[in-house]
CSV table of C-alpha atoms in Angstrom, one decimal:
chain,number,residue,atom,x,y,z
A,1,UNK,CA,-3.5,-12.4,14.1
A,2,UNK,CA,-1.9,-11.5,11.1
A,3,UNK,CA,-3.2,-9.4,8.3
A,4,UNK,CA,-4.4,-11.1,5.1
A,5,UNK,CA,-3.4,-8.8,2.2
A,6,UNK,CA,-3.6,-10.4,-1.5
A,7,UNK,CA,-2.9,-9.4,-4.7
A,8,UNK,CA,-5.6,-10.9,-7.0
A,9,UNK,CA,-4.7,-10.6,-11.2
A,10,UNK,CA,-8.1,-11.0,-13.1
A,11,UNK,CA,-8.0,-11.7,-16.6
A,12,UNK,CA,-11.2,-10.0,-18.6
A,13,UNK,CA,-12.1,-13.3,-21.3
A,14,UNK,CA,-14.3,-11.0,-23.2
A,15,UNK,CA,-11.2,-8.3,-23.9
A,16,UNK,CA,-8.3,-10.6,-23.1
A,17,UNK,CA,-6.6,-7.8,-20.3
A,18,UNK,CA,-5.4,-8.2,-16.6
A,19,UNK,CA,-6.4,-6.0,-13.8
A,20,UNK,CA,-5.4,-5.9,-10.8
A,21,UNK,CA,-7.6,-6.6,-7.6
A,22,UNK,CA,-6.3,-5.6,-3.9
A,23,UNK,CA,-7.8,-8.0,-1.4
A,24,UNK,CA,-7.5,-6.4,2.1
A,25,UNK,CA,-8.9,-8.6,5.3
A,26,UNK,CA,-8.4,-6.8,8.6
A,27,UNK,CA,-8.2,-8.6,11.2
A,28,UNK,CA,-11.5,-8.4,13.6
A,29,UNK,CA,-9.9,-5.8,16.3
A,30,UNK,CA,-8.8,-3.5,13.8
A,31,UNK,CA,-11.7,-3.7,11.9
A,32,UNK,CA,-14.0,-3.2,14.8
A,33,UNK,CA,-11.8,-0.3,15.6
A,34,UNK,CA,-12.1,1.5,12.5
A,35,UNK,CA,-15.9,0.6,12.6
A,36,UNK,CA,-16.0,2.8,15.7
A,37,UNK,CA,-14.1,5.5,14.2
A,38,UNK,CA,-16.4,6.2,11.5
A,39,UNK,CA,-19.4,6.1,13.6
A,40,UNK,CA,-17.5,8.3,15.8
A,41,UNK,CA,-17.1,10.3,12.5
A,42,UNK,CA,-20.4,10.1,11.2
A,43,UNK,CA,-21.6,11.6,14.5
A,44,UNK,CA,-19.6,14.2,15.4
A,45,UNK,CA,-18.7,15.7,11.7
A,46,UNK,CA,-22.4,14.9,10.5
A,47,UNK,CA,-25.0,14.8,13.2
A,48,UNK,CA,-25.3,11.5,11.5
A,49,UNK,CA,-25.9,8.2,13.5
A,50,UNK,CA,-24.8,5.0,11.4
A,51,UNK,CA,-25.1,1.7,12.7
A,52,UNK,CA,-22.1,-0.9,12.6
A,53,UNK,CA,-23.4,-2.5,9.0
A,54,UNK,CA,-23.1,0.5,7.5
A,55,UNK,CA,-19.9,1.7,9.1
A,56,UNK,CA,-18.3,-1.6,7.8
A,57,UNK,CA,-19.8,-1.5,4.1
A,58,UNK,CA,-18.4,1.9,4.2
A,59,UNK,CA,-14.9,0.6,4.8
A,60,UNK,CA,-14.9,-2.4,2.9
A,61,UNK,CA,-16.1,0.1,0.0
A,62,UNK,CA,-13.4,2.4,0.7
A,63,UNK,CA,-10.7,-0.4,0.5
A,64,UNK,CA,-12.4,-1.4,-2.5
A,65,UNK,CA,-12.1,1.9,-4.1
A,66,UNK,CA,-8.7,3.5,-3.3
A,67,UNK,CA,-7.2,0.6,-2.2
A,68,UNK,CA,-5.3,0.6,-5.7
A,69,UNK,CA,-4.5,3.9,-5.1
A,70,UNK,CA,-2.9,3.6,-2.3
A,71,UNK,CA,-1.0,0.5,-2.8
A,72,UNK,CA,0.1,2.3,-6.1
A,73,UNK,CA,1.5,5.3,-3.5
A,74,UNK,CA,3.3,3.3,-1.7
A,75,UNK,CA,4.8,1.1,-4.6
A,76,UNK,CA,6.3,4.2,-6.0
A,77,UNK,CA,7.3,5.7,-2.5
A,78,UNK,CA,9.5,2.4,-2.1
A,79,UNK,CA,10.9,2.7,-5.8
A,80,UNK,CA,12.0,6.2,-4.9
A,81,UNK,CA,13.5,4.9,-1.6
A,82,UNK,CA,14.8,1.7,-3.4
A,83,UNK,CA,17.1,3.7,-5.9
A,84,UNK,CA,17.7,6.7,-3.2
A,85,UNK,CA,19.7,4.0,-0.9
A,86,UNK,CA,21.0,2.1,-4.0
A,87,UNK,CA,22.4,5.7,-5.0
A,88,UNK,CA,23.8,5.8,-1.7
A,89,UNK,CA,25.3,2.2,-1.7
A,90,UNK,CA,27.1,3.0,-5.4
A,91,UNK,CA,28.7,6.4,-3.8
A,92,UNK,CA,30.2,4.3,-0.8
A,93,UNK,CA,31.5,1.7,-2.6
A,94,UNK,CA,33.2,3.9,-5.4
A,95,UNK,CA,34.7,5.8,-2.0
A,96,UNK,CA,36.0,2.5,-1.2
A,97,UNK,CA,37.6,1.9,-4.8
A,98,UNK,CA,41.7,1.5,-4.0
A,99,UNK,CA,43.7,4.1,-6.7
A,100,UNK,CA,45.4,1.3,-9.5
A,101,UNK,CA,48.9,2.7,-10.5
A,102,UNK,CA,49.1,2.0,-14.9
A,103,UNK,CA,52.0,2.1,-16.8
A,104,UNK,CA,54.8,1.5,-14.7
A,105,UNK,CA,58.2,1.6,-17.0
């Protein structure tokens, strides 16, 4: 079961702008996983008990909210990666560069 991420741009009529929405569904393993994780949470960090509903409206709030943060984070980690290795890629192949002899006479 594969994981059904989507990027979702959402144009405002009213003001004419885009924005972006981060549609993350987990599939039901994971989810159910992370469900028990933050009851485990809840209890042992809070004294709290929370039932599954709540545990899951948690995390789909969560993803909701710094979802776009996170996907920024890694956006930018990649970029910096990215141009690292192309960095890299430009070094090796200058080393690779045969010297031309000019002006022979």
């Amino acid at each position: 079961m594969n994981i059904d991420r989507r990027i979702i741009l959402e144009k405002n009529l009213s003001e004419g702008d885009y924005h972006m929405i981060i549609s993350i569904k987990l599939p039901k393993e994971e989810k159910d996983e992370i469900i028990d994780n933050v009851r485990t949470y809840f209890e042992n960090e809070r004294s709290e008990i929370i039932g599954d509903l709540a545990a899951e409206q948690l995390i789909d709030f969560m993803i909701k909210e710094l979802g776009p943060y996170i996907y920024n984070k890694a956006i930018t980690d990649a970029r910096v990666m990215l141009n690292e290795r192309i960095n890299q890629i430009e070094d090796e192949l200058y080393a690779l560069e045969k010297p031309v002899q000019r002006g022979r006479t």
